[in-house]
Amino acid sequence: MKRESTRSADRTRSLVIDGIRSAGEISRVELATRTGLTEATISTVVRKAIDDGLVVEIGHGVSTGGKRRTILAVNSSARHAVGVSLARSRIALVLTDLSGEVIAVRETEGARDAHPSAVTERLAREIAHFLGAHKVDPESVVGVGIASPGPLDCAVGELRGLQPGPLWRGFALEERLENLTGLKVLLDNDATCAALGDYWTTRRDAPPPVAATVYMADGIGAGILVDGRVFHGSSSNPGELGHISLDINGPQCHCGAQGCVEVFASPSAVAAAAMRNPGLVASLELSDDPDVDRRTFEAVATAAISGNKAARGLIEASARYLGAGIVTLSNLLDLDEILLSGPGFTTAGEIYAETIHGMLQRGTFMRGIHSVTVKLSDLGVDAAAIGAATLVMQHQITPHSAINSRRVNAT
Ligand SMILES: [Zn+2]
C-alpha cells in the first residue's frame, strides 16, 4: 500500500496538472489561487511536470507592474489516448492528445451478432493499425477507453445488458482487450463518457455546480457532473434518463418498466413512427430493417430541418417526450446546465434544443430561482468515443478526479 505522503503528493500533482489543463493557459500565481495550494508547492510540482514533459512554458503574460508572469500549458503531444465507442451498428475509434484534441477518427463495422471474442480481437488489430498509421510513440499512449451502452459493472470491467448484443453480458471486456493490446483499458457508459469528453475539452474558469449531458444514440442516457466530477452513483449506472417512465400503462420497455422515455423518444421510436406513415415511407424512400433504424432516423431528421411537416412533427414529438424526462431530471438534481450530445442530435439538434428549452422554462420547479440552460455539444457524432479517450486520460493523468471503484488490477 502506498504511504500517505506519496498519496498526498500524487493528489497535489494531479490537482496542478488538472488546473493547467482546464485553464488552457495559466500562470503559477493564478494556479495557486485556483487550486488553493501555496506558490512554493506549485513551483515544485510544476518543475517536476516540466521535467516529465507534461507541462510547457509557452511565454509571458502582460506585465502588471512587477515581474512578468510565465504562462504554463499542458504539452498536448506528450500523451495520447484511444477512445472506442462500441455499438451494435457502428464502432468508432478516436485518437486524442492530452488536451482532448481529436487527431484521428476511424469508423469500423459494428458488433452486430458477432461473438465478443471475435470483435475484441478485431478491435485490438484495429487499435494497433490505428496507432501505427498515425506514427504515435507507443510510450505516449496512456490506454484505451471504451464507451458502451449500460448497464455495466465497472468493478469487473464487464457489460451487463443486452447491448451491443446478448452475448456481451458478463464478457470480461476490459481484461481481454488489455491482454490483447498490452494497454490499460477502461470501460464506462456512453453518456458518462460523453459528459467527461465535454468537460475535458471545454476551457472555462469553473464548471457549473450540477450539469447533465444527455446522450442519444440507439438509447438515451445522461452523464451527470457535480463540480466537474462525474457522479457515479453506487455502481456507475446513474442517469438512466431513457428509463424514466412517462406512462405506467404505456408500451413495454426492454428494461422491465412500461412507457419509458426511450420507448417514445429514441431514434428507433422515431424510425418506427415514420414507417407507420405511408406518405413519409414513399417520399423519404424508407426501408423496414431494424439494423437501419439509425439511417431511417437520420432521413427523418434531415427532412425535418428541410421543412417536411410530417417529419418535423415526429422529431418534435420525440423532443417533447425527451423534454418531459429532462424536466424531471432537472427537478430531481436541481440542474444548472443541459448539454445535448451524440449522434441523435447531430442533424436536428436545434429542434430538440428549442423544444426542450421551452419545456424547461415552463415546467421546472426552481424556474423562479434560476434557469436551466440547454446547449448542443460541439463533439458531434463521436462524442462518446472522444469521452472514452478522456476517461482513460483522466484516470492516468489526473486520478484525483476519477473514480476508484475500478477493477482491482486497473491501475
Ligand atoms: Zn425502460
mmCIF file of C-alpha atoms and ligand atoms in Angstrom:
data_model
loop_
_atom_site.group_PDB
_atom_site.id
_atom_site.type_symbol
_atom_site.label_atom_id
_atom_site.label_comp_id
_atom_site.label_asym_id
_atom_site.label_seq_id
_atom_site.Cartn_x
_atom_site.Cartn_y
_atom_site.Cartn_z
ATOM 1 C CA MET A 1 0.000 0.000 0.000
ATOM 2 C CA LYS A 2 1.202 3.482 -0.829
ATOM 3 C CA ARG A 3 2.412 5.662 2.001
ATOM 4 C CA GLU A 4 0.147 8.572 2.949
ATOM 5 C CA SER A 5 2.740 11.203 1.965
ATOM 6 C CA THR A 6 3.131 9.659 -1.508
ATOM 7 C CA ARG A 7 -0.644 9.685 -1.961
ATOM 8 C CA SER A 8 -0.782 13.307 -0.944
ATOM 9 C CA ALA A 9 1.995 14.190 -3.415
ATOM 10 C CA ASP A 10 0.183 12.288 -6.190
ATOM 11 C CA ARG A 11 -3.030 14.164 -5.446
ATOM 12 C CA THR A 12 -1.250 17.533 -5.458
ATOM 13 C CA ARG A 13 0.375 16.737 -8.815
ATOM 14 C CA SER A 14 -2.991 15.618 -10.185
ATOM 15 C CA LEU A 15 -4.659 18.855 -8.989
ATOM 16 C CA VAL A 16 -1.959 21.040 -10.527
ATOM 17 C CA ILE A 17 -1.995 19.317 -13.921
ATOM 18 C CA ASP A 18 -5.803 19.394 -13.977
ATOM 19 C CA GLY A 19 -5.720 23.112 -13.139
ATOM 20 C CA ILE A 20 -3.371 23.833 -16.056
ATOM 21 C CA ARG A 21 -5.358 21.581 -18.412
ATOM 22 C CA SER A 22 -8.741 23.095 -17.579
ATOM 23 C CA ALA A 23 -7.478 26.692 -17.814
ATOM 24 C CA GLY A 24 -5.711 26.142 -21.125
ATOM 25 C CA GLU A 25 -3.069 28.773 -20.289
ATOM 26 C CA ILE A 26 -2.292 29.931 -16.755
ATOM 27 C CA SER A 27 0.482 31.444 -14.627
ATOM 28 C CA ARG A 28 1.843 29.873 -11.441
ATOM 29 C CA VAL A 29 0.253 32.652 -9.334
ATOM 30 C CA GLU A 30 -3.188 32.129 -10.895
ATOM 31 C CA LEU A 31 -2.765 28.377 -10.469
ATOM 32 C CA ALA A 32 -2.123 28.863 -6.738
ATOM 33 C CA THR A 33 -5.357 30.872 -6.455
ATOM 34 C CA ARG A 34 -7.347 28.319 -8.436
ATOM 35 C CA THR A 35 -6.104 25.227 -6.570
ATOM 36 C CA GLY A 36 -5.682 26.706 -3.088
ATOM 37 C CA LEU A 37 -2.085 25.396 -2.982
ATOM 38 C CA THR A 38 0.867 27.572 -1.940
ATOM 39 C CA GLU A 39 3.057 29.158 -4.619
ATOM 40 C CA ALA A 40 6.038 27.192 -3.273
ATOM 41 C CA THR A 41 4.174 23.888 -3.755
ATOM 42 C CA ILE A 42 3.021 24.947 -7.221
ATOM 43 C CA SER A 43 6.584 25.825 -8.154
ATOM 44 C CA THR A 44 7.933 22.414 -7.087
ATOM 45 C CA VAL A 45 5.164 20.403 -8.752
ATOM 46 C CA VAL A 46 5.313 22.410 -11.986
ATOM 47 C CA ARG A 47 9.090 21.984 -12.203
ATOM 48 C CA LYS A 48 8.677 18.190 -11.957
ATOM 49 C CA ALA A 49 5.814 18.215 -14.520
ATOM 50 C CA ILE A 50 8.027 20.191 -16.932
ATOM 51 C CA ASP A 51 10.854 17.667 -16.394
ATOM 52 C CA ASP A 52 8.376 14.850 -17.123
ATOM 53 C CA GLY A 53 7.331 16.583 -20.355
ATOM 54 C CA LEU A 54 3.683 17.012 -19.313
ATOM 55 C CA VAL A 55 3.762 20.816 -18.943
ATOM 56 C CA VAL A 56 5.492 23.518 -21.007
ATOM 57 C CA GLU A 57 6.192 27.210 -20.545
ATOM 58 C CA ILE A 58 4.688 28.987 -23.546
ATOM 59 C CA GLY A 59 5.628 32.629 -22.948
ATOM 60 C CA HIS A 60 4.970 35.544 -20.653
ATOM 61 C CA GLY A 61 1.796 37.319 -19.555
ATOM 62 C CA VAL A 62 1.292 41.094 -19.748
ATOM 63 C CA SER A 63 3.238 42.893 -17.023
ATOM 64 C CA THR A 64 1.116 44.422 -14.267
ATOM 65 C CA GLY A 65 3.976 46.480 -12.850
ATOM 66 C CA GLY A 66 6.023 43.679 -11.265
ATOM 67 C CA LYS A 67 7.813 40.750 -12.837
ATOM 68 C CA ARG A 68 6.109 39.359 -15.926
ATOM 69 C CA ARG A 69 4.427 36.034 -15.226
ATOM 70 C CA THR A 70 5.424 32.905 -17.145
ATOM 71 C CA ILE A 71 2.446 31.198 -18.764
ATOM 72 C CA LEU A 72 2.052 27.429 -18.476
ATOM 73 C CA ALA A 73 0.121 24.967 -20.657
ATOM 74 C CA VAL A 74 -0.074 21.194 -20.896
ATOM 75 C CA ASN A 75 2.206 19.684 -23.514
ATOM 76 C CA SER A 76 -0.612 18.245 -25.640
ATOM 77 C CA SER A 77 1.573 15.896 -27.659
ATOM 78 C CA ALA A 78 3.142 14.348 -24.537
ATOM 79 C CA ARG A 79 0.344 11.784 -24.099
ATOM 80 C CA HIS A 80 -2.235 10.110 -26.326
ATOM 81 C CA ALA A 81 -5.322 8.025 -25.681
ATOM 82 C CA VAL A 82 -7.588 5.869 -27.813
ATOM 83 C CA GLY A 83 -11.353 6.106 -27.339
ATOM 84 C CA VAL A 84 -13.742 3.479 -28.660
ATOM 85 C CA SER A 85 -17.499 3.726 -28.903
ATOM 86 C CA LEU A 86 -18.901 0.233 -29.004
ATOM 87 C CA ALA A 87 -22.324 -0.169 -30.557
ATOM 88 C CA ARG A 88 -24.262 -2.728 -32.495
ATOM 89 C CA SER A 89 -24.389 -0.723 -35.713
ATOM 90 C CA ARG A 90 -21.012 1.047 -35.649
ATOM 91 C CA ILE A 91 -17.713 1.039 -33.797
ATOM 92 C CA ALA A 92 -15.712 4.267 -33.841
ATOM 93 C CA LEU A 93 -12.104 4.756 -32.766
ATOM 94 C CA VAL A 94 -10.651 8.161 -31.985
ATOM 95 C CA LEU A 95 -7.096 9.178 -31.160
ATOM 96 C CA THR A 96 -6.768 12.202 -28.885
ATOM 97 C CA ASP A 97 -3.903 14.106 -27.339
ATOM 98 C CA LEU A 98 -3.529 15.221 -23.726
ATOM 99 C CA SER A 99 -5.824 18.242 -24.182
ATOM 100 C CA GLY A 100 -8.581 16.089 -25.698
ATOM 101 C CA GLU A 101 -7.976 17.333 -29.243
ATOM 102 C CA VAL A 102 -9.017 14.716 -31.791
ATOM 103 C CA ILE A 103 -6.085 13.707 -34.001
ATOM 104 C CA ALA A 104 -7.837 10.992 -35.994
ATOM 105 C CA VAL A 105 -11.121 9.083 -36.258
ATOM 106 C CA ARG A 106 -11.611 5.618 -37.694
ATOM 107 C CA GLU A 107 -15.018 4.092 -38.281
ATOM 108 C CA THR A 108 -15.402 0.314 -38.394
ATOM 109 C CA GLU A 109 -18.158 -2.261 -38.660
ATOM 110 C CA GLY A 110 -20.498 -2.536 -35.649
ATOM 111 C CA ALA A 111 -20.578 -5.502 -33.262
ATOM 112 C CA ARG A 112 -23.760 -6.917 -34.903
ATOM 113 C CA ASP A 113 -24.208 -10.573 -33.872
ATOM 114 C CA ALA A 114 -20.505 -11.495 -33.851
ATOM 115 C CA HIS A 115 -19.065 -13.189 -30.752
ATOM 116 C CA PRO A 116 -17.465 -10.676 -28.335
ATOM 117 C CA SER A 117 -14.129 -12.582 -28.548
ATOM 118 C CA ALA A 118 -14.019 -12.085 -32.317
ATOM 119 C CA VAL A 119 -14.997 -8.394 -32.046
ATOM 120 C CA THR A 120 -12.402 -7.799 -29.303
ATOM 121 C CA GLU A 121 -9.653 -9.456 -31.379
ATOM 122 C CA ARG A 122 -10.641 -7.317 -34.355
ATOM 123 C CA LEU A 123 -10.634 -4.237 -32.145
ATOM 124 C CA ALA A 124 -7.099 -4.995 -30.888
ATOM 125 C CA ARG A 125 -5.892 -5.269 -34.508
ATOM 126 C CA GLU A 126 -7.692 -2.040 -35.430
ATOM 127 C CA ILE A 127 -6.091 -0.187 -32.480
ATOM 128 C CA ALA A 128 -2.578 -1.393 -33.384
ATOM 129 C CA HIS A 129 -3.108 -0.396 -37.005
ATOM 130 C CA PHE A 130 -4.620 2.962 -35.982
ATOM 131 C CA LEU A 131 -1.669 3.892 -33.742
ATOM 132 C CA GLY A 132 0.841 2.693 -36.344
ATOM 133 C CA ALA A 133 -0.836 4.631 -39.163
ATOM 134 C CA HIS A 134 -0.572 7.866 -37.170
ATOM 135 C CA LYS A 135 3.019 7.170 -36.025
ATOM 136 C CA VAL A 136 2.165 7.538 -32.352
ATOM 137 C CA ASP A 137 5.030 6.846 -29.936
ATOM 138 C CA PRO A 138 3.813 3.744 -28.004
ATOM 139 C CA GLU A 139 5.342 5.207 -24.823
ATOM 140 C CA SER A 140 2.975 8.188 -25.064
ATOM 141 C CA VAL A 141 -0.222 6.077 -25.158
ATOM 142 C CA VAL A 142 -1.916 6.041 -21.733
ATOM 143 C CA GLY A 143 -4.558 3.482 -22.690
ATOM 144 C CA VAL A 144 -7.886 2.714 -24.313
ATOM 145 C CA GLY A 145 -11.266 3.916 -23.080
ATOM 146 C CA ILE A 146 -14.436 2.134 -24.162
ATOM 147 C CA ALA A 147 -17.870 3.758 -24.180
ATOM 148 C CA SER A 148 -20.769 1.338 -24.235
ATOM 149 C CA PRO A 149 -24.486 1.387 -23.514
ATOM 150 C CA GLY A 150 -25.223 0.288 -19.912
ATOM 151 C CA PRO A 151 -25.861 -1.366 -17.624
ATOM 152 C CA LEU A 152 -22.249 -2.257 -16.875
ATOM 153 C CA ASP A 153 -20.107 -3.270 -13.949
ATOM 154 C CA CYS A 154 -17.023 -1.052 -13.634
ATOM 155 C CA ALA A 155 -15.726 -3.069 -10.677
ATOM 156 C CA VAL A 156 -15.039 -6.008 -13.019
ATOM 157 C CA GLY A 157 -14.985 -4.202 -16.387
ATOM 158 C CA GLU A 158 -17.925 -6.108 -17.900
ATOM 159 C CA LEU A 159 -21.169 -5.291 -19.687
ATOM 160 C CA ARG A 160 -24.364 -6.409 -18.008
ATOM 161 C CA GLY A 161 -27.111 -5.578 -20.501
ATOM 162 C CA LEU A 162 -28.365 -6.625 -23.913
ATOM 163 C CA GLN A 163 -26.291 -4.102 -25.884
ATOM 164 C CA PRO A 164 -24.449 -4.343 -28.188
ATOM 165 C CA GLY A 165 -25.760 -7.934 -28.121
ATOM 166 C CA PRO A 166 -26.799 -10.535 -25.516
ATOM 167 C CA LEU A 167 -23.504 -12.470 -25.849
ATOM 168 C CA TRP A 168 -21.653 -9.500 -24.329
ATOM 169 C CA ARG A 169 -23.325 -9.901 -20.947
ATOM 170 C CA GLY A 170 -20.617 -10.973 -18.497
ATOM 171 C CA PHE A 171 -17.838 -10.907 -21.125
ATOM 172 C CA ALA A 172 -14.595 -9.714 -19.482
ATOM 173 C CA LEU A 173 -14.104 -6.878 -21.976
ATOM 174 C CA GLU A 174 -11.526 -4.762 -20.119
ATOM 175 C CA GLU A 175 -9.328 -7.709 -19.210
ATOM 176 C CA ARG A 176 -9.474 -9.369 -22.648
ATOM 177 C CA LEU A 177 -8.653 -6.195 -24.549
ATOM 178 C CA GLU A 178 -5.871 -5.376 -22.089
ATOM 179 C CA ASN A 179 -4.307 -8.792 -22.677
ATOM 180 C CA LEU A 180 -4.550 -8.362 -26.443
ATOM 181 C CA THR A 181 -3.220 -4.791 -26.659
ATOM 182 C CA GLY A 182 -0.896 -4.545 -23.641
ATOM 183 C CA LEU A 183 -2.591 -1.213 -22.902
ATOM 184 C CA LYS A 184 -4.663 -0.045 -19.937
ATOM 185 C CA VAL A 185 -8.363 -0.451 -20.826
ATOM 186 C CA LEU A 186 -11.255 1.241 -19.018
ATOM 187 C CA LEU A 187 -14.966 0.830 -19.687
ATOM 188 C CA ASP A 188 -17.773 3.236 -18.805
ATOM 189 C CA ASN A 189 -21.228 4.045 -20.065
ATOM 190 C CA ASP A 190 -21.544 6.172 -23.190
ATOM 191 C CA ALA A 191 -23.447 9.056 -21.556
ATOM 192 C CA THR A 192 -20.871 9.375 -18.758
ATOM 193 C CA CYS A 193 -18.072 9.300 -21.339
ATOM 194 C CA ALA A 194 -19.800 11.996 -23.410
ATOM 195 C CA ALA A 195 -20.143 14.201 -20.306
ATOM 196 C CA LEU A 196 -16.493 13.703 -19.446
ATOM 197 C CA GLY A 197 -15.422 14.479 -23.030
ATOM 198 C CA ASP A 198 -17.226 17.806 -22.990
ATOM 199 C CA TYR A 199 -15.826 18.692 -19.581
ATOM 200 C CA TRP A 200 -12.240 17.845 -20.585
ATOM 201 C CA THR A 201 -12.316 19.732 -23.897
ATOM 202 C CA THR A 202 -14.122 22.882 -22.689
ATOM 203 C CA ARG A 203 -11.934 25.638 -21.258
ATOM 204 C CA ARG A 204 -13.561 27.701 -18.529
ATOM 205 C CA ASP A 205 -12.819 29.163 -15.120
ATOM 206 C CA ALA A 206 -15.152 26.901 -13.173
ATOM 207 C CA PRO A 207 -17.580 24.134 -14.121
ATOM 208 C CA PRO A 208 -21.317 24.581 -13.411
ATOM 209 C CA PRO A 209 -22.247 23.116 -9.979
ATOM 210 C CA VAL A 210 -24.549 20.439 -11.455
ATOM 211 C CA ALA A 211 -24.711 19.653 -15.163
ATOM 212 C CA ALA A 212 -26.080 16.770 -17.211
ATOM 213 C CA THR A 213 -25.048 15.644 -20.667
ATOM 214 C CA VAL A 214 -27.985 13.971 -22.384
ATOM 215 C CA TYR A 215 -26.561 11.418 -24.779
ATOM 216 C CA MET A 216 -28.773 9.983 -27.518
ATOM 217 C CA ALA A 217 -27.538 7.201 -29.791
ATOM 218 C CA ASP A 218 -29.501 3.934 -30.023
ATOM 219 C CA GLY A 219 -30.651 4.582 -26.431
ATOM 220 C CA ILE A 220 -30.894 7.669 -24.211
ATOM 221 C CA GLY A 221 -28.871 8.316 -21.055
ATOM 222 C CA ALA A 222 -27.462 11.185 -19.028
ATOM 223 C CA GLY A 223 -23.948 11.710 -17.697
ATOM 224 C CA ILE A 224 -24.042 13.822 -14.537
ATOM 225 C CA LEU A 225 -21.213 16.097 -13.426
ATOM 226 C CA VAL A 226 -21.093 17.686 -9.988
ATOM 227 C CA ASP A 227 -18.472 20.479 -9.810
ATOM 228 C CA GLY A 228 -16.873 18.947 -12.880
ATOM 229 C CA ARG A 229 -16.596 15.454 -11.388
ATOM 230 C CA VAL A 230 -18.595 12.515 -12.675
ATOM 231 C CA PHE A 231 -21.396 11.387 -10.385
ATOM 232 C CA HIS A 232 -21.086 7.576 -10.430
ATOM 233 C CA GLY A 233 -23.861 6.528 -8.074
ATOM 234 C CA SER A 234 -23.307 3.167 -6.379
ATOM 235 C CA SER A 235 -22.229 1.201 -9.434
ATOM 236 C CA SER A 236 -21.508 3.641 -12.313
ATOM 237 C CA ASN A 237 -25.049 3.270 -13.643
ATOM 238 C CA PRO A 238 -26.714 6.602 -12.795
ATOM 239 C CA GLY A 239 -28.556 8.999 -15.120
ATOM 240 C CA GLU A 240 -30.807 6.476 -16.859
ATOM 241 C CA LEU A 241 -32.940 9.262 -18.272
ATOM 242 C CA GLY A 242 -34.230 6.965 -21.029
ATOM 243 C CA HIS A 243 -35.862 4.761 -18.391
ATOM 244 C CA ILE A 244 -37.934 7.351 -16.582
ATOM 245 C CA SER A 245 -41.473 6.059 -17.038
ATOM 246 C CA LEU A 246 -43.825 8.636 -18.562
ATOM 247 C CA ASP A 247 -46.815 6.277 -18.732
ATOM 248 C CA ILE A 248 -47.251 3.402 -16.299
ATOM 249 C CA ASN A 249 -49.705 1.794 -18.727
ATOM 250 C CA GLY A 250 -47.507 2.522 -21.762
ATOM 251 C CA PRO A 251 -45.689 0.102 -24.077
ATOM 252 C CA GLN A 252 -43.309 -2.427 -22.504
ATOM 253 C CA CYS A 253 -39.665 -1.292 -22.406
ATOM 254 C CA HIS A 254 -36.724 -3.721 -22.607
ATOM 255 C CA CYS A 255 -35.644 -2.523 -19.126
ATOM 256 C CA GLY A 256 -38.703 -4.104 -17.499
ATOM 257 C CA ALA A 257 -40.730 -0.920 -16.918
ATOM 258 C CA GLN A 258 -43.517 0.482 -19.097
ATOM 259 C CA GLY A 259 -43.849 3.699 -21.057
ATOM 260 C CA CYS A 260 -40.210 4.808 -20.666
ATOM 261 C CA VAL A 261 -38.821 7.968 -22.310
ATOM 262 C CA GLU A 262 -36.783 5.714 -24.613
ATOM 263 C CA VAL A 263 -39.898 3.885 -25.847
ATOM 264 C CA PHE A 264 -41.343 7.184 -27.117
ATOM 265 C CA ALA A 265 -38.337 9.386 -27.889
ATOM 266 C CA SER A 266 -35.418 7.219 -29.108
ATOM 267 C CA PRO A 267 -34.250 7.251 -32.740
ATOM 268 C CA SER A 268 -35.716 3.757 -33.218
ATOM 269 C CA ALA A 269 -39.092 5.002 -31.876
ATOM 270 C CA VAL A 270 -38.969 7.868 -34.393
ATOM 271 C CA ALA A 271 -37.984 5.423 -37.151
ATOM 272 C CA ALA A 272 -40.887 3.099 -36.219
ATOM 273 C CA ALA A 273 -43.342 6.026 -36.254
ATOM 274 C CA ALA A 274 -42.046 7.090 -39.666
ATOM 275 C CA MET A 275 -42.552 3.550 -41.003
ATOM 276 C CA ARG A 276 -46.230 3.785 -39.962
ATOM 277 C CA ASN A 277 -46.672 6.868 -42.179
ATOM 278 C CA PRO A 278 -47.034 5.688 -45.820
ATOM 279 C CA GLY A 279 -46.502 9.214 -47.149
ATOM 280 C CA LEU A 280 -43.107 9.508 -45.373
ATOM 281 C CA VAL A 281 -42.090 5.969 -46.359
ATOM 282 C CA ALA A 282 -42.676 6.859 -50.009
ATOM 283 C CA SER A 283 -41.218 10.373 -50.015
ATOM 284 C CA LEU A 284 -38.110 9.524 -47.966
ATOM 285 C CA GLU A 285 -37.742 6.017 -49.525
ATOM 286 C CA LEU A 286 -37.540 4.424 -46.074
ATOM 287 C CA SER A 287 -36.692 0.756 -45.689
ATOM 288 C CA ASP A 288 -38.086 -1.522 -42.975
ATOM 289 C CA ASP A 289 -34.991 -3.124 -41.425
ATOM 290 C CA PRO A 290 -34.185 -2.891 -37.703
ATOM 291 C CA ASP A 291 -30.459 -2.580 -38.443
ATOM 292 C CA VAL A 292 -31.059 0.621 -40.446
ATOM 293 C CA ASP A 293 -33.109 2.386 -37.729
ATOM 294 C CA ARG A 294 -30.313 4.926 -37.317
ATOM 295 C CA ARG A 295 -30.382 5.712 -41.065
ATOM 296 C CA THR A 296 -34.184 5.990 -41.037
ATOM 297 C CA PHE A 297 -33.974 8.385 -38.101
ATOM 298 C CA GLU A 298 -31.338 10.442 -39.947
ATOM 299 C CA ALA A 299 -33.567 10.629 -43.033
ATOM 300 C CA VAL A 300 -36.462 11.877 -40.874
ATOM 301 C CA ALA A 301 -34.203 14.376 -39.039
ATOM 302 C CA THR A 302 -32.819 15.706 -42.335
ATOM 303 C CA ALA A 303 -36.339 16.064 -43.769
ATOM 304 C CA ALA A 304 -37.462 17.803 -40.560
ATOM 305 C CA ILE A 305 -34.856 20.557 -40.847
ATOM 306 C CA SER A 306 -35.618 20.886 -44.575
ATOM 307 C CA GLY A 307 -39.256 21.825 -43.916
ATOM 308 C CA ASN A 308 -41.079 18.477 -44.206
ATOM 309 C CA LYS A 309 -44.018 18.966 -41.806
ATOM 310 C CA ALA A 310 -44.698 15.269 -41.093
ATOM 311 C CA ALA A 311 -41.005 14.630 -40.367
ATOM 312 C CA ARG A 312 -40.784 17.741 -38.197
ATOM 313 C CA GLY A 313 -43.856 16.562 -36.273
ATOM 314 C CA LEU A 314 -42.125 13.254 -35.452
ATOM 315 C CA ILE A 315 -38.916 14.962 -34.282
ATOM 316 C CA GLU A 316 -40.898 17.464 -32.179
ATOM 317 C CA ALA A 317 -42.896 14.616 -30.600
ATOM 318 C CA SER A 318 -39.615 12.850 -29.736
ATOM 319 C CA ALA A 319 -38.265 16.138 -28.325
ATOM 320 C CA ARG A 320 -41.344 16.641 -26.127
ATOM 321 C CA TYR A 321 -41.103 13.146 -24.610
ATOM 322 C CA LEU A 322 -37.398 13.652 -24.062
ATOM 323 C CA GLY A 323 -38.109 17.126 -22.658
ATOM 324 C CA ALA A 324 -40.556 15.655 -20.138
ATOM 325 C CA GLY A 325 -37.808 13.331 -18.918
ATOM 326 C CA ILE A 326 -35.284 16.187 -18.803
ATOM 327 C CA VAL A 327 -37.647 18.385 -16.750
ATOM 328 C CA THR A 328 -37.929 15.505 -14.251
ATOM 329 C CA LEU A 329 -34.152 15.032 -14.191
ATOM 330 C CA SER A 330 -33.678 18.792 -13.670
ATOM 331 C CA ASN A 331 -36.177 18.826 -10.811
ATOM 332 C CA LEU A 332 -34.521 15.832 -9.127
ATOM 333 C CA LEU A 333 -30.978 17.197 -9.376
ATOM 334 C CA ASP A 334 -31.567 20.989 -9.419
ATOM 335 C CA LEU A 335 -29.527 21.157 -12.640
ATOM 336 C CA ASP A 336 -27.849 24.300 -13.991
ATOM 337 C CA GLU A 337 -26.958 23.122 -17.446
ATOM 338 C CA ILE A 338 -28.033 20.521 -20.004
ATOM 339 C CA LEU A 339 -25.821 19.558 -22.904
ATOM 340 C CA LEU A 340 -27.327 17.575 -25.780
ATOM 341 C CA SER A 341 -24.745 15.189 -27.202
ATOM 342 C CA GLY A 342 -24.347 12.218 -29.508
ATOM 343 C CA PRO A 343 -25.499 11.083 -32.950
ATOM 344 C CA GLY A 344 -29.193 11.610 -32.114
ATOM 345 C CA PHE A 345 -28.674 15.388 -32.049
ATOM 346 C CA THR A 346 -26.186 15.946 -34.864
ATOM 347 C CA THR A 347 -28.803 16.727 -37.538
ATOM 348 C CA ALA A 348 -31.968 18.054 -35.855
ATOM 349 C CA GLY A 349 -30.317 19.171 -32.603
ATOM 350 C CA GLU A 350 -31.690 22.719 -32.913
ATOM 351 C CA ILE A 351 -35.295 21.410 -32.913
ATOM 352 C CA TYR A 352 -34.570 19.349 -29.790
ATOM 353 C CA ALA A 353 -32.793 22.241 -28.052
ATOM 354 C CA GLU A 354 -35.585 24.720 -28.807
ATOM 355 C CA THR A 355 -38.388 22.360 -27.694
ATOM 356 C CA ILE A 356 -36.580 21.296 -24.515
ATOM 357 C CA HIS A 357 -35.615 24.889 -23.655
ATOM 358 C CA GLY A 358 -39.315 25.909 -23.815
ATOM 359 C CA MET A 359 -40.377 22.988 -21.606
ATOM 360 C CA LEU A 360 -37.691 23.781 -19.024
ATOM 361 C CA GLN A 361 -38.722 27.442 -18.930
ATOM 362 C CA ARG A 362 -42.345 26.500 -18.353
ATOM 363 C CA GLY A 363 -42.008 23.400 -16.240
ATOM 364 C CA THR A 364 -39.059 23.278 -13.823
ATOM 365 C CA PHE A 365 -39.806 23.559 -10.139
ATOM 366 C CA MET A 366 -36.978 26.060 -9.472
ATOM 367 C CA ARG A 367 -37.540 28.309 -12.514
ATOM 368 C CA GLY A 368 -38.249 31.340 -10.263
ATOM 369 C CA ILE A 369 -34.796 30.934 -8.704
ATOM 370 C CA HIS A 370 -32.604 30.005 -11.665
ATOM 371 C CA SER A 371 -32.931 28.892 -15.253
ATOM 372 C CA VAL A 372 -31.559 25.694 -16.775
ATOM 373 C CA THR A 373 -29.566 26.338 -19.930
ATOM 374 C CA VAL A 374 -29.660 23.938 -22.902
ATOM 375 C CA LYS A 375 -26.718 23.727 -25.295
ATOM 376 C CA LEU A 376 -25.677 21.449 -28.104
ATOM 377 C CA SER A 377 -22.342 19.686 -27.644
ATOM 378 C CA ASP A 378 -19.579 20.538 -30.122
ATOM 379 C CA LEU A 379 -18.204 16.988 -30.068
ATOM 380 C CA GLY A 380 -20.556 15.651 -32.737
ATOM 381 C CA VAL A 381 -21.303 12.069 -33.643
ATOM 382 C CA ASP A 382 -18.217 10.668 -31.872
ATOM 383 C CA ALA A 383 -18.797 12.393 -28.507
ATOM 384 C CA ALA A 384 -18.811 9.072 -26.608
ATOM 385 C CA ALA A 385 -15.581 7.838 -28.226
ATOM 386 C CA ILE A 386 -13.844 11.174 -27.545
ATOM 387 C CA GLY A 387 -15.113 10.981 -23.963
ATOM 388 C CA ALA A 388 -13.850 7.395 -23.640
ATOM 389 C CA ALA A 389 -10.356 8.612 -24.544
ATOM 390 C CA THR A 390 -10.810 11.290 -21.874
ATOM 391 C CA LEU A 391 -11.854 8.630 -19.356
ATOM 392 C CA VAL A 392 -8.543 6.799 -19.589
ATOM 393 C CA MET A 393 -6.568 10.062 -19.810
ATOM 394 C CA GLN A 394 -8.213 11.342 -16.614
ATOM 395 C CA HIS A 395 -7.604 8.038 -14.821
ATOM 396 C CA GLN A 396 -3.895 8.051 -15.718
ATOM 397 C CA ILE A 397 -3.019 11.772 -15.616
ATOM 398 C CA THR A 398 -5.373 13.410 -13.077
ATOM 399 C CA PRO A 399 -6.562 10.476 -10.933
ATOM 400 C CA HIS A 400 -7.802 12.717 -8.098
ATOM 401 C CA SER A 401 -10.914 13.400 -10.188
ATOM 402 C CA ALA A 402 -11.509 9.805 -11.369
ATOM 403 C CA ILE A 403 -13.497 7.096 -9.562
ATOM 404 C CA ASN A 404 -11.644 4.477 -7.557
ATOM 405 C CA SER A 405 -14.236 1.686 -7.762
ATOM 406 C CA ARG A 406 -12.406 0.191 -10.724
ATOM 407 C CA ARG A 407 -11.146 -3.327 -11.227
ATOM 408 C CA VAL A 408 -8.518 -4.103 -8.577
ATOM 409 C CA ASN A 409 -5.742 -4.503 -11.151
ATOM 410 C CA ALA A 410 -6.874 -1.413 -13.091
ATOM 411 C CA THR A 411 -4.085 0.897 -12.001
HETATM 412 ZN ZN ZN B 1 -37.110 1.419 -19.825
#
